[in-house]
JSON list of C-alpha atoms in Angstrom, two decimals:
[
{"chain": "D", "resi": 1, "resn": "MET", "atom": "CA", "xyz": [14.93, -10.16, -2.59]},
{"chain": "D", "resi": 2, "resn": "GLY", "atom": "CA", "xyz": [11.52, -11.64, -1.71]},
{"chain": "D", "resi": 3, "resn": "SER", "atom": "CA", "xyz": [10.68, -15.29, -2.28]},
{"chain": "D", "resi": 4, "resn": "ARG", "atom": "CA", "xyz": [8.50, -14.45, -5.30]},
{"chain": "D", "resi": 5, "resn": "GLN", "atom": "CA", "xyz": [11.23, -12.28, -6.86]},
{"chain": "D", "resi": 6, "resn": "ARG", "atom": "CA", "xyz": [13.85, -14.92, -6.17]},
{"chain": "D", "resi": 7, "resn": "GLY", "atom": "CA", "xyz": [11.63, -17.57, -7.74]},
{"chain": "D", "resi": 8, "resn": "ALA", "atom": "CA", "xyz": [11.28, -15.44, -10.87]},
{"chain": "D", "resi": 9, "resn": "ALA", "atom": "CA", "xyz": [15.04, -14.80, -10.90]},
{"chain": "D", "resi": 10, "resn": "ILE", "atom": "CA", "xyz": [15.75, -18.52, -10.64]},
{"chain": "D", "resi": 11, "resn": "GLU", "atom": "CA", "xyz": [13.38, -19.20, -13.55]},
{"chain": "D", "resi": 12, "resn": "ASP", "atom": "CA", "xyz": [15.21, -16.54, -15.58]},
{"chain": "D", "resi": 13, "resn": "ALA", "atom": "CA", "xyz": [18.55, -18.11, -14.64]},
{"chain": "D", "resi": 14, "resn": "ARG", "atom": "CA", "xyz": [17.34, -21.56, -15.67]},
{"chain": "D", "resi": 15, "resn": "ARG", "atom": "CA", "xyz": [16.09, -20.27, -19.02]},
{"chain": "D", "resi": 16, "resn": "LEU", "atom": "CA", "xyz": [19.14, -18.13, -19.82]},
{"chain": "D", "resi": 17, "resn": "LEU", "atom": "CA", "xyz": [21.73, -20.66, -18.68]},
{"chain": "D", "resi": 18, "resn": "ALA", "atom": "CA", "xyz": [20.11, -23.05, -21.15]},
{"chain": "D", "resi": 19, "resn": "ASN", "atom": "CA", "xyz": [21.26, -20.66, -23.89]},
{"chain": "D", "resi": 20, "resn": "CYS", "atom": "CA", "xyz": [24.85, -20.42, -22.65]},
{"chain": "D", "resi": 21, "resn": "MET", "atom": "CA", "xyz": [27.22, -22.44, -24.84]},
{"chain": "D", "resi": 22, "resn": "LEU", "atom": "CA", "xyz": [28.66, -24.22, -21.81]},
{"chain": "D", "resi": 23, "resn": "PHE", "atom": "CA", "xyz": [25.28, -25.55, -20.63]},
{"chain": "D", "resi": 24, "resn": "ARG", "atom": "CA", "xyz": [23.55, -25.96, -23.97]},
{"chain": "D", "resi": 25, "resn": "GLY", "atom": "CA", "xyz": [22.21, -29.45, -24.46]},
{"chain": "D", "resi": 26, "resn": "LEU", "atom": "CA", "xyz": [21.84, -30.28, -20.78]},
{"chain": "D", "resi": 27, "resn": "VAL", "atom": "CA", "xyz": [18.60, -31.94, -19.80]},
{"chain": "D", "resi": 28, "resn": "GLU", "atom": "CA", "xyz": [16.38, -30.02, -17.41]},
{"chain": "D", "resi": 29, "resn": "ASN", "atom": "CA", "xyz": [17.43, -31.75, -14.18]},
{"chain": "D", "resi": 30, "resn": "GLU", "atom": "CA", "xyz": [21.14, -31.25, -15.00]},
{"chain": "D", "resi": 31, "resn": "ARG", "atom": "CA", "xyz": [20.57, -27.56, -15.68]},
{"chain": "D", "resi": 32, "resn": "ASP", "atom": "CA", "xyz": [18.54, -27.21, -12.49]},
{"chain": "D", "resi": 33, "resn": "ALA", "atom": "CA", "xyz": [21.46, -28.70, -10.55]},
{"chain": "D", "resi": 34, "resn": "VAL", "atom": "CA", "xyz": [23.75, -25.98, -11.95]},
{"chain": "D", "resi": 35, "resn": "VAL", "atom": "CA", "xyz": [21.24, -23.23, -11.15]},
{"chain": "D", "resi": 36, "resn": "ALA", "atom": "CA", "xyz": [20.81, -24.55, -7.62]},
{"chain": "D", "resi": 37, "resn": "ARG", "atom": "CA", "xyz": [24.54, -24.03, -7.02]},
{"chain": "D", "resi": 38, "resn": "ALA", "atom": "CA", "xyz": [24.65, -20.58, -8.62]},
{"chain": "D", "resi": 39, "resn": "ARG", "atom": "CA", "xyz": [24.51, -17.37, -6.59]},
{"chain": "D", "resi": 40, "resn": "LEU", "atom": "CA", "xyz": [22.36, -14.71, -8.21]},
{"chain": "D", "resi": 41, "resn": "ARG", "atom": "CA", "xyz": [23.58, -11.12, -7.87]},
{"chain": "D", "resi": 42, "resn": "HIS", "atom": "CA", "xyz": [22.51, -7.75, -9.21]},
{"chain": "D", "resi": 43, "resn": "PHE", "atom": "CA", "xyz": [25.07, -5.09, -10.21]},
{"chain": "D", "resi": 44, "resn": "ALA", "atom": "CA", "xyz": [24.28, -1.42, -10.78]},
{"chain": "D", "resi": 45, "resn": "ALA", "atom": "CA", "xyz": [25.49, 0.32, -13.94]},
{"chain": "D", "resi": 46, "resn": "GLY", "atom": "CA", "xyz": [29.18, 1.17, -13.58]},
{"chain": "D", "resi": 47, "resn": "GLU", "atom": "CA", "xyz": [29.74, -1.18, -10.64]},
{"chain": "D", "resi": 48, "resn": "THR", "atom": "CA", "xyz": [32.92, -3.25, -10.58]},
{"chain": "D", "resi": 49, "resn": "ILE", "atom": "CA", "xyz": [32.40, -7.00, -10.82]},
{"chain": "D", "resi": 50, "resn": "PHE", "atom": "CA", "xyz": [36.08, -7.90, -10.47]},
{"chain": "D", "resi": 51, "resn": "LEU", "atom": "CA", "xyz": [39.47, -6.32, -11.13]},
{"chain": "D", "resi": 52, "resn": "MET", "atom": "CA", "xyz": [42.54, -7.62, -12.94]},
{"chain": "D", "resi": 53, "resn": "GLY", "atom": "CA", "xyz": [44.78, -9.39, -10.45]},
{"chain": "D", "resi": 54, "resn": "SER", "atom": "CA", "xyz": [41.98, -10.41, -8.08]},
{"chain": "D", "resi": 55, "resn": "PRO", "atom": "CA", "xyz": [41.46, -14.11, -7.23]},
{"chain": "D", "resi": 56, "resn": "GLY", "atom": "CA", "xyz": [39.71, -16.09, -9.96]},
{"chain": "D", "resi": 57, "resn": "ASP", "atom": "CA", "xyz": [37.43, -18.28, -7.88]},
{"chain": "D", "resi": 58, "resn": "SER", "atom": "CA", "xyz": [34.25, -18.07, -9.95]},
{"chain": "D", "resi": 59, "resn": "MET", "atom": "CA", "xyz": [32.80, -17.63, -13.42]},
{"chain": "D", "resi": 60, "resn": "MET", "atom": "CA", "xyz": [29.69, -15.68, -14.33]},
{"chain": "D", "resi": 61, "resn": "ALA", "atom": "CA", "xyz": [26.77, -16.05, -16.71]},
{"chain": "D", "resi": 62, "resn": "VAL", "atom": "CA", "xyz": [25.03, -12.85, -17.80]},
{"chain": "D", "resi": 63, "resn": "LEU", "atom": "CA", "xyz": [21.28, -13.13, -17.17]},
{"chain": "D", "resi": 64, "resn": "SER", "atom": "CA", "xyz": [20.44, -9.55, -18.18]},
{"chain": "D", "resi": 65, "resn": "GLY", "atom": "CA", "xyz": [22.29, -6.35, -19.07]},
{"chain": "D", "resi": 66, "resn": "GLN", "atom": "CA", "xyz": [25.79, -5.85, -20.45]},
{"chain": "D", "resi": 67, "resn": "VAL", "atom": "CA", "xyz": [29.26, -6.46, -18.97]},
{"chain": "D", "resi": 68, "resn": "ARG", "atom": "CA", "xyz": [32.44, -4.79, -20.22]},
{"chain": "D", "resi": 69, "resn": "ILE", "atom": "CA", "xyz": [35.78, -6.62, -20.07]},
{"chain": "D", "resi": 70, "resn": "SER", "atom": "CA", "xyz": [38.82, -4.35, -20.30]},
{"chain": "D", "resi": 71, "resn": "VAL", "atom": "CA", "xyz": [42.46, -3.86, -19.36]},
{"chain": "D", "resi": 72, "resn": "PRO", "atom": "CA", "xyz": [44.35, -0.62, -18.64]},
{"chain": "D", "resi": 73, "resn": "SER", "atom": "CA", "xyz": [46.99, 0.40, -21.16]},
{"chain": "D", "resi": 74, "resn": "PRO", "atom": "CA", "xyz": [50.47, 1.62, -20.13]},
{"chain": "D", "resi": 75, "resn": "GLU", "atom": "CA", "xyz": [49.32, 5.13, -21.10]},
{"chain": "D", "resi": 76, "resn": "GLY", "atom": "CA", "xyz": [46.42, 4.95, -18.65]},
{"chain": "D", "resi": 77, "resn": "ARG", "atom": "CA", "xyz": [43.72, 4.38, -21.26]},
{"chain": "D", "resi": 78, "resn": "GLU", "atom": "CA", "xyz": [41.20, 1.60, -21.06]},
{"chain": "D", "resi": 79, "resn": "ILE", "atom": "CA", "xyz": [41.34, -1.08, -23.75]},
{"chain": "D", "resi": 80, "resn": "VAL", "atom": "CA", "xyz": [37.98, -2.83, -24.14]},
{"chain": "D", "resi": 81, "resn": "LEU", "atom": "CA", "xyz": [38.40, -6.51, -24.97]},
{"chain": "D", "resi": 82, "resn": "ALA", "atom": "CA", "xyz": [34.78, -7.62, -25.06]},
{"chain": "D", "resi": 83, "resn": "ILE", "atom": "CA", "xyz": [31.20, -6.71, -24.23]},
{"chain": "D", "resi": 84, "resn": "PHE", "atom": "CA", "xyz": [29.05, -9.59, -23.01]},
{"chain": "D", "resi": 85, "resn": "GLN", "atom": "CA", "xyz": [25.27, -9.82, -23.34]},
{"chain": "D", "resi": 86, "resn": "ALA", "atom": "CA", "xyz": [22.62, -12.01, -21.75]},
{"chain": "D", "resi": 87, "resn": "GLY", "atom": "CA", "xyz": [23.34, -15.70, -22.33]},
{"chain": "D", "resi": 88, "resn": "GLU", "atom": "CA", "xyz": [27.14, -15.33, -22.42]},
{"chain": "D", "resi": 89, "resn": "VAL", "atom": "CA", "xyz": [29.68, -16.45, -19.83]},
{"chain": "D", "resi": 90, "resn": "PHE", "atom": "CA", "xyz": [32.91, -14.80, -18.70]},
{"chain": "D", "resi": 91, "resn": "GLY", "atom": "CA", "xyz": [35.58, -15.17, -16.04]},
{"chain": "D", "resi": 92, "resn": "GLU", "atom": "CA", "xyz": [36.30, -18.77, -17.02]},
{"chain": "D", "resi": 93, "resn": "ILE", "atom": "CA", "xyz": [40.06, -18.45, -17.64]},
{"chain": "D", "resi": 94, "resn": "ALA", "atom": "CA", "xyz": [41.12, -17.62, -14.09]},
{"chain": "D", "resi": 95, "resn": "LEU", "atom": "CA", "xyz": [38.51, -20.02, -12.74]},
{"chain": "D", "resi": 96, "resn": "LEU", "atom": "CA", "xyz": [40.02, -22.97, -14.59]},
{"chain": "D", "resi": 97, "resn": "ASP", "atom": "CA", "xyz": [43.66, -22.41, -13.61]},
{"chain": "D", "resi": 98, "resn": "GLY", "atom": "CA", "xyz": [42.96, -20.85, -10.22]},
{"chain": "D", "resi": 99, "resn": "LYS", "atom": "CA", "xyz": [45.20, -17.87, -10.97]},
{"chain": "D", "resi": 100, "resn": "GLU", "atom": "CA", "xyz": [44.51, -14.14, -10.96]},
{"chain": "D", "resi": 101, "resn": "ARG", "atom": "CA", "xyz": [41.98, -12.38, -13.17]},
{"chain": "D", "resi": 102, "resn": "THR", "atom": "CA", "xyz": [43.45, -11.30, -16.50]},
{"chain": "D", "resi": 103, "resn": "ALA", "atom": "CA", "xyz": [41.17, -8.27, -16.99]},
{"chain": "D", "resi": 104, "resn": "ASP", "atom": "CA", "xyz": [38.66, -5.96, -15.30]},
{"chain": "D", "resi": 105, "resn": "ALA", "atom": "CA", "xyz": [34.91, -6.63, -15.49]},
{"chain": "D", "resi": 106, "resn": "ARG", "atom": "CA", "xyz": [32.36, -3.88, -14.94]},
{"chain": "D", "resi": 107, "resn": "ALA", "atom": "CA", "xyz": [28.63, -3.60, -15.41]},
{"chain": "D", "resi": 108, "resn": "MET", "atom": "CA", "xyz": [27.95, -1.36, -18.43]},
{"chain": "D", "resi": 109, "resn": "THR", "atom": "CA", "xyz": [24.26, -1.33, -17.57]},
{"chain": "D", "resi": 110, "resn": "ALA", "atom": "CA", "xyz": [22.32, -2.63, -14.61]},
{"chain": "D", "resi": 111, "resn": "CYS", "atom": "CA", "xyz": [22.77, -6.39, -14.89]},
{"chain": "D", "resi": 112, "resn": "ASP", "atom": "CA", "xyz": [21.98, -9.68, -13.21]},
{"chain": "D", "resi": 113, "resn": "LEU", "atom": "CA", "xyz": [24.58, -12.44, -13.04]},
{"chain": "D", "resi": 114, "resn": "ALA", "atom": "CA", "xyz": [24.58, -16.09, -12.06]},
{"chain": "D", "resi": 115, "resn": "ILE", "atom": "CA", "xyz": [27.88, -16.69, -10.26]},
{"chain": "D", "resi": 116, "resn": "LEU", "atom": "CA", "xyz": [29.30, -20.22, -10.23]},
{"chain": "D", "resi": 117, "resn": "LYS", "atom": "CA", "xyz": [32.06, -20.99, -7.75]},
{"chain": "D", "resi": 118, "resn": "ARG", "atom": "CA", "xyz": [35.10, -22.95, -8.91]},
{"chain": "D", "resi": 119, "resn": "ARG", "atom": "CA", "xyz": [34.43, -25.91, -6.62]},
{"chain": "D", "resi": 120, "resn": "ASP", "atom": "CA", "xyz": [30.81, -26.15, -7.77]},
{"chain": "D", "resi": 121, "resn": "LEU", "atom": "CA", "xyz": [31.70, -25.94, -11.47]},
{"chain": "D", "resi": 122, "resn": "PHE", "atom": "CA", "xyz": [34.33, -28.66, -11.13]},
{"chain": "D", "resi": 123, "resn": "ALA", "atom": "CA", "xyz": [31.86, -30.86, -9.25]},
{"chain": "D", "resi": 124, "resn": "PHE", "atom": "CA", "xyz": [29.42, -30.34, -12.12]},
{"chain": "D", "resi": 125, "resn": "LEU", "atom": "CA", "xyz": [32.08, -31.14, -14.75]},
{"chain": "D", "resi": 126, "resn": "GLU", "atom": "CA", "xyz": [33.01, -34.35, -12.92]},
{"chain": "D", "resi": 127, "resn": "ARG", "atom": "CA", "xyz": [29.38, -35.46, -13.14]},
{"chain": "D", "resi": 128, "resn": "GLN", "atom": "CA", "xyz": [28.98, -34.26, -16.73]},
{"chain": "D", "resi": 129, "resn": "PRO", "atom": "CA", "xyz": [32.32, -34.91, -18.49]},
{"chain": "D", "resi": 130, "resn": "ASN", "atom": "CA", "xyz": [30.79, -34.07, -21.87]},
{"chain": "D", "resi": 131, "resn": "ALA", "atom": "CA", "xyz": [30.51, -30.46, -20.70]},
{"chain": "D", "resi": 132, "resn": "TRP", "atom": "CA", "xyz": [34.33, -30.19, -20.85]},
{"chain": "D", "resi": 133, "resn": "ARG", "atom": "CA", "xyz": [34.08, -30.16, -24.63]},
{"chain": "D", "resi": 134, "resn": "ARG", "atom": "CA", "xyz": [31.66, -27.23, -24.51]},
{"chain": "D", "resi": 135, "resn": "LEU", "atom": "CA", "xyz": [33.95, -25.39, -22.12]},
{"chain": "D", "resi": 136, "resn": "VAL", "atom": "CA", "xyz": [36.86, -25.88, -24.54]},
{"chain": "D", "resi": 137, "resn": "GLU", "atom": "CA", "xyz": [34.63, -24.49, -27.29]},
{"chain": "D", "resi": 138, "resn": "VAL", "atom": "CA", "xyz": [33.93, -21.41, -25.16]},
{"chain": "D", "resi": 139, "resn": "LEU", "atom": "CA", "xyz": [37.66, -20.89, -24.59]},
{"chain": "D", "resi": 140, "resn": "CYS", "atom": "CA", "xyz": [38.54, -21.39, -28.25]},
{"chain": "D", "resi": 141, "resn": "ASP", "atom": "CA", "xyz": [35.80, -19.00, -29.32]},
{"chain": "D", "resi": 142, "resn": "ARG", "atom": "CA", "xyz": [37.12, -16.43, -26.84]},
{"chain": "D", "resi": 143, "resn": "LEU", "atom": "CA", "xyz": [40.67, -16.84, -28.16]},
{"chain": "D", "resi": 144, "resn": "ARG", "atom": "CA", "xyz": [39.56, -16.50, -31.78]},
{"chain": "D", "resi": 145, "resn": "THR", "atom": "CA", "xyz": [37.56, -13.37, -30.93]},
{"chain": "D", "resi": 146, "resn": "THR", "atom": "CA", "xyz": [40.53, -11.83, -29.10]},
{"chain": "D", "resi": 147, "resn": "ASP", "atom": "CA", "xyz": [42.89, -12.63, -31.99]},
{"chain": "D", "resi": 148, "resn": "GLN", "atom": "CA", "xyz": [40.41, -11.10, -34.43]},
{"chain": "D", "resi": 149, "resn": "HIS", "atom": "CA", "xyz": [40.08, -7.98, -32.27]},
{"chain": "D", "resi": 150, "resn": "ILE", "atom": "CA", "xyz": [43.86, -7.53, -32.06]},
{"chain": "D", "resi": 151, "resn": "ALA", "atom": "CA", "xyz": [44.23, -8.01, -35.81]},
{"chain": "D", "resi": 152, "resn": "GLU", "atom": "CA", "xyz": [41.47, -5.49, -36.54]},
{"chain": "D", "resi": 153, "resn": "VAL", "atom": "CA", "xyz": [43.03, -2.81, -34.35]},
{"chain": "D", "resi": 154, "resn": "ALA", "atom": "CA", "xyz": [46.48, -3.42, -35.82]},
{"chain": "D", "resi": 155, "resn": "LEU", "atom": "CA", "xyz": [45.63, -3.79, -39.51]},
{"chain": "D", "resi": 156, "resn": "LEU", "atom": "CA", "xyz": [42.30, -2.17, -40.39]},
{"chain": "D", "resi": 157, "resn": "GLN", "atom": "CA", "xyz": [41.39, 1.47, -40.89]},
{"chain": "D", "resi": 158, "resn": "LEU", "atom": "CA", "xyz": [39.08, 3.08, -38.31]},
{"chain": "D", "resi": 159, "resn": "PRO", "atom": "CA", "xyz": [35.89, 3.09, -40.44]},
{"chain": "D", "resi": 160, "resn": "VAL", "atom": "CA", "xyz": [36.25, -0.65, -41.02]},
{"chain": "D", "resi": 161, "resn": "ARG", "atom": "CA", "xyz": [36.95, -1.34, -37.32]},
{"chain": "D", "resi": 162, "resn": "LEU", "atom": "CA", "xyz": [34.06, 0.85, -36.22]},
{"chain": "D", "resi": 163, "resn": "ALA", "atom": "CA", "xyz": [31.61, -0.70, -38.71]},
{"chain": "D", "resi": 164, "resn": "LYS", "atom": "CA", "xyz": [32.58, -4.21, -37.59]},
{"chain": "D", "resi": 165, "resn": "ALA", "atom": "CA", "xyz": [32.17, -3.25, -33.92]},
{"chain": "D", "resi": 166, "resn": "LEU", "atom": "CA", "xyz": [28.73, -1.67, -34.42]},
{"chain": "D", "resi": 167, "resn": "LEU", "atom": "CA", "xyz": [27.45, -4.66, -36.39]},
{"chain": "D", "resi": 168, "resn": "ARG", "atom": "CA", "xyz": [28.89, -7.14, -33.91]},
{"chain": "D", "resi": 169, "resn": "ILE", "atom": "CA", "xyz": [27.29, -5.43, -30.91]},
{"chain": "D", "resi": 170, "resn": "ALA", "atom": "CA", "xyz": [23.96, -4.92, -32.64]},
{"chain": "D", "resi": 171, "resn": "ASP", "atom": "CA", "xyz": [23.88, -8.57, -33.73]},
{"chain": "D", "resi": 172, "resn": "ALA", "atom": "CA", "xyz": [24.62, -9.75, -30.20]},
{"chain": "D", "resi": 173, "resn": "GLU", "atom": "CA", "xyz": [21.61, -7.81, -28.90]},
{"chain": "D", "resi": 174, "resn": "VAL", "atom": "CA", "xyz": [19.18, -9.26, -31.43]},
{"chain": "D", "resi": 175, "resn": "ALA", "atom": "CA", "xyz": [18.35, -12.96, -31.41]},
{"chain": "D", "resi": 176, "resn": "ALA", "atom": "CA", "xyz": [17.94, -13.19, -35.19]},
{"chain": "D", "resi": 177, "resn": "VAL", "atom": "CA", "xyz": [19.36, -10.45, -37.40]},
{"chain": "D", "resi": 178, "resn": "SER", "atom": "CA", "xyz": [18.73, -10.56, -41.15]},
{"chain": "D", "resi": 179, "resn": "ARG", "atom": "CA", "xyz": [20.11, -8.36, -43.86]},
{"chain": "D", "resi": 180, "resn": "GLY", "atom": "CA", "xyz": [18.24, -5.06, -43.84]},
{"chain": "D", "resi": 181, "resn": "THR", "atom": "CA", "xyz": [17.28, -5.30, -40.16]},
{"chain": "D", "resi": 182, "resn": "THR", "atom": "CA", "xyz": [18.25, -2.29, -38.09]},
{"chain": "D", "resi": 183, "resn": "GLY", "atom": "CA", "xyz": [19.88, -2.52, -34.69]},
{"chain": "D", "resi": 184, "resn": "THR", "atom": "CA", "xyz": [20.65, -0.10, -31.90]},
{"chain": "D", "resi": 185, "resn": "VAL", "atom": "CA", "xyz": [23.92, 0.13, -29.96]},
{"chain": "D", "resi": 186, "resn": "GLN", "atom": "CA", "xyz": [23.87, 1.71, -26.50]},
{"chain": "D", "resi": 187, "resn": "LEU", "atom": "CA", "xyz": [27.46, 2.86, -26.05]},
{"chain": "D", "resi": 188, "resn": "SER", "atom": "CA", "xyz": [29.08, 6.24, -25.56]},
{"chain": "D", "resi": 189, "resn": "GLN", "atom": "CA", "xyz": [31.51, 7.35, -28.25]},
{"chain": "D", "resi": 190, "resn": "ARG", "atom": "CA", "xyz": [34.31, 7.17, -25.68]},
{"chain": "D", "resi": 191, "resn": "GLU", "atom": "CA", "xyz": [33.43, 3.52, -25.01]},
{"chain": "D", "resi": 192, "resn": "LEU", "atom": "CA", "xyz": [33.34, 2.83, -28.75]},
{"chain": "D", "resi": 193, "resn": "GLY", "atom": "CA", "xyz": [36.75, 4.46, -29.05]},
{"chain": "D", "resi": 194, "resn": "ASN", "atom": "CA", "xyz": [38.12, 2.24, -26.29]},
{"chain": "D", "resi": 195, "resn": "LEU", "atom": "CA", "xyz": [36.67, -0.77, -28.09]},
{"chain": "D", "resi": 196, "resn": "VAL", "atom": "CA", "xyz": [38.19, 0.00, -31.51]},
{"chain": "D", "resi": 197, "resn": "GLY", "atom": "CA", "xyz": [41.43, 1.60, -30.30]},
{"chain": "D", "resi": 198, "resn": "ALA", "atom": "CA", "xyz": [40.72, 5.20, -31.33]},
{"chain": "D", "resi": 199, "resn": "ALA", "atom": "CA", "xyz": [40.18, 8.60, -29.73]},
{"chain": "D", "resi": 200, "resn": "ARG", "atom": "CA", "xyz": [36.61, 9.68, -29.01]},
{"chain": "D", "resi": 201, "resn": "GLU", "atom": "CA", "xyz": [37.01, 12.68, -31.32]},
{"chain": "D", "resi": 202, "resn": "THR", "atom": "CA", "xyz": [37.99, 10.44, -34.24]},
{"chain": "D", "resi": 203, "resn": "VAL", "atom": "CA", "xyz": [35.04, 8.14, -33.62]},
{"chain": "D", "resi": 204, "resn": "ASN", "atom": "CA", "xyz": [32.71, 11.15, -33.42]},
{"chain": "D", "resi": 205, "resn": "LYS", "atom": "CA", "xyz": [33.95, 12.46, -36.78]},
{"chain": "D", "resi": 206, "resn": "CYS", "atom": "CA", "xyz": [33.38, 9.09, -38.46]},
{"chain": "D", "resi": 207, "resn": "LEU", "atom": "CA", "xyz": [29.91, 8.65, -36.96]},
{"chain": "D", "resi": 208, "resn": "ARG", "atom": "CA", "xyz": [28.87, 12.16, -37.97]},
{"chain": "D", "resi": 209, "resn": "GLU", "atom": "CA", "xyz": [29.90, 11.46, -41.56]},
{"chain": "D", "resi": 210, "resn": "TRP", "atom": "CA", "xyz": [27.88, 8.23, -41.49]},
{"chain": "D", "resi": 211, "resn": "GLN", "atom": "CA", "xyz": [24.90, 10.06, -40.05]},
{"chain": "D", "resi": 212, "resn": "ARG", "atom": "CA", "xyz": [25.02, 12.62, -42.88]},
{"chain": "D", "resi": 213, "resn": "SER", "atom": "CA", "xyz": [25.18, 9.71, -45.36]},
{"chain": "D", "resi": 214, "resn": "GLY", "atom": "CA", "xyz": [22.21, 7.95, -43.75]},
{"chain": "D", "resi": 215, "resn": "LEU", "atom": "CA", "xyz": [24.11, 4.91, -42.45]},
{"chain": "D", "resi": 216, "resn": "VAL", "atom": "CA", "xyz": [23.35, 5.58, -38.78]},
{"chain": "D", "resi": 217, "resn": "ARG", "atom": "CA", "xyz": [21.19, 7.76, -36.53]},
{"chain": "D", "resi": 218, "resn": "ILE", "atom": "CA", "xyz": [22.72, 9.21, -33.36]},
{"chain": "D", "resi": 219, "resn": "GLU", "atom": "CA", "xyz": [20.67, 10.18, -30.31]},
{"chain": "D", "resi": 220, "resn": "GLY", "atom": "CA", "xyz": [22.82, 10.77, -27.23]},
{"chain": "D", "resi": 221, "resn": "THR", "atom": "CA", "xyz": [24.59, 7.48, -26.50]},
{"chain": "D", "resi": 222, "resn": "SER", "atom": "CA", "xyz": [22.19, 5.56, -28.75]},
{"chain": "D", "resi": 223, "resn": "ILE", "atom": "CA", "xyz": [23.43, 4.69, -32.25]},
{"chain": "D", "resi": 224, "resn": "THR", "atom": "CA", "xyz": [20.90, 3.09, -34.59]},
{"chain": "D", "resi": 225, "resn": "ILE", "atom": "CA", "xyz": [22.03, 1.32, -37.74]},
{"chain": "D", "resi": 226, "resn": "ALA", "atom": "CA", "xyz": [19.83, 2.80, -40.46]},
{"chain": "D", "resi": 227, "resn": "ASP", "atom": "CA", "xyz": [21.49, 1.29, -43.55]},
{"chain": "D", "resi": 228, "resn": "ARG", "atom": "CA", "xyz": [22.83, -2.12, -42.58]},
{"chain": "D", "resi": 229, "resn": "ALA", "atom": "CA", "xyz": [23.75, -3.20, -46.10]},
{"chain": "D", "resi": 230, "resn": "THR", "atom": "CA", "xyz": [26.02, -0.21, -46.71]},
{"chain": "D", "resi": 231, "resn": "LEU", "atom": "CA", "xyz": [27.56, -0.47, -43.25]},
{"chain": "D", "resi": 232, "resn": "GLN", "atom": "CA", "xyz": [28.25, -4.14, -43.95]},
{"chain": "D", "resi": 233, "resn": "ASP", "atom": "CA", "xyz": [30.04, -3.10, -47.15]},
{"chain": "D", "resi": 234, "resn": "VAL", "atom": "CA", "xyz": [32.22, -0.73, -45.11]},
{"chain": "D", "resi": 235, "resn": "ALA", "atom": "CA", "xyz": [33.01, -3.52, -42.64]},
{"chain": "D", "resi": 236, "resn": "GLU", "atom": "CA", "xyz": [34.10, -5.84, -45.42]},
{"chain": "D", "resi": 237, "resn": "GLN", "atom": "CA", "xyz": [36.67, -3.43, -46.85]},
{"chain": "D", "resi": 238, "resn": "THR", "atom": "CA", "xyz": [40.33, -4.40, -46.47]}
]
């Protein structure tokens, strides 16, 4: 990476880290100190970032692209726990306790990450003790999201789970989503199935029915929400 490209990448890191919950509210010089300690790295689509069981010596902030967090099931299937977008952090659990990674992380698309080593993050937290509260908020939010995901897979019918997943992903990709706004999800139907705990064929059948009803438009791996209000009604069914 040339000096000009690195300078632009550092500016992007500074701007996007400002939107991460952990670093929100920091003044500019504090944020610059974090960025200065971060290692910027590019991952190609499909590339492994870390594997479950590997040492947890760093956390990552997504600067661009999407990252998939998953675990293998006993039957050999992949269970998708989360999909992270630009401005979100991951890998913080193993970093805090120094133990092994609890899941796999892979680049869903080409992505750029800011990688913060454990020693550097703890040095930052010692200087900025108020940031501990934000880190606890990140962890609590992650736990609530995981609990919600488990409950959805266990208790809700597939159309409800799928509608919730599509809306959640679309909302994460748009800074401000209002009722009636469309959104596009770039995921294969197999990946959607892994996310909602269903076979690809079952997901395909549900999406095709929604396409015939005008709720979504499907083009390859691109799914566009065409009727957000109705899809929201499906998601709210119990």
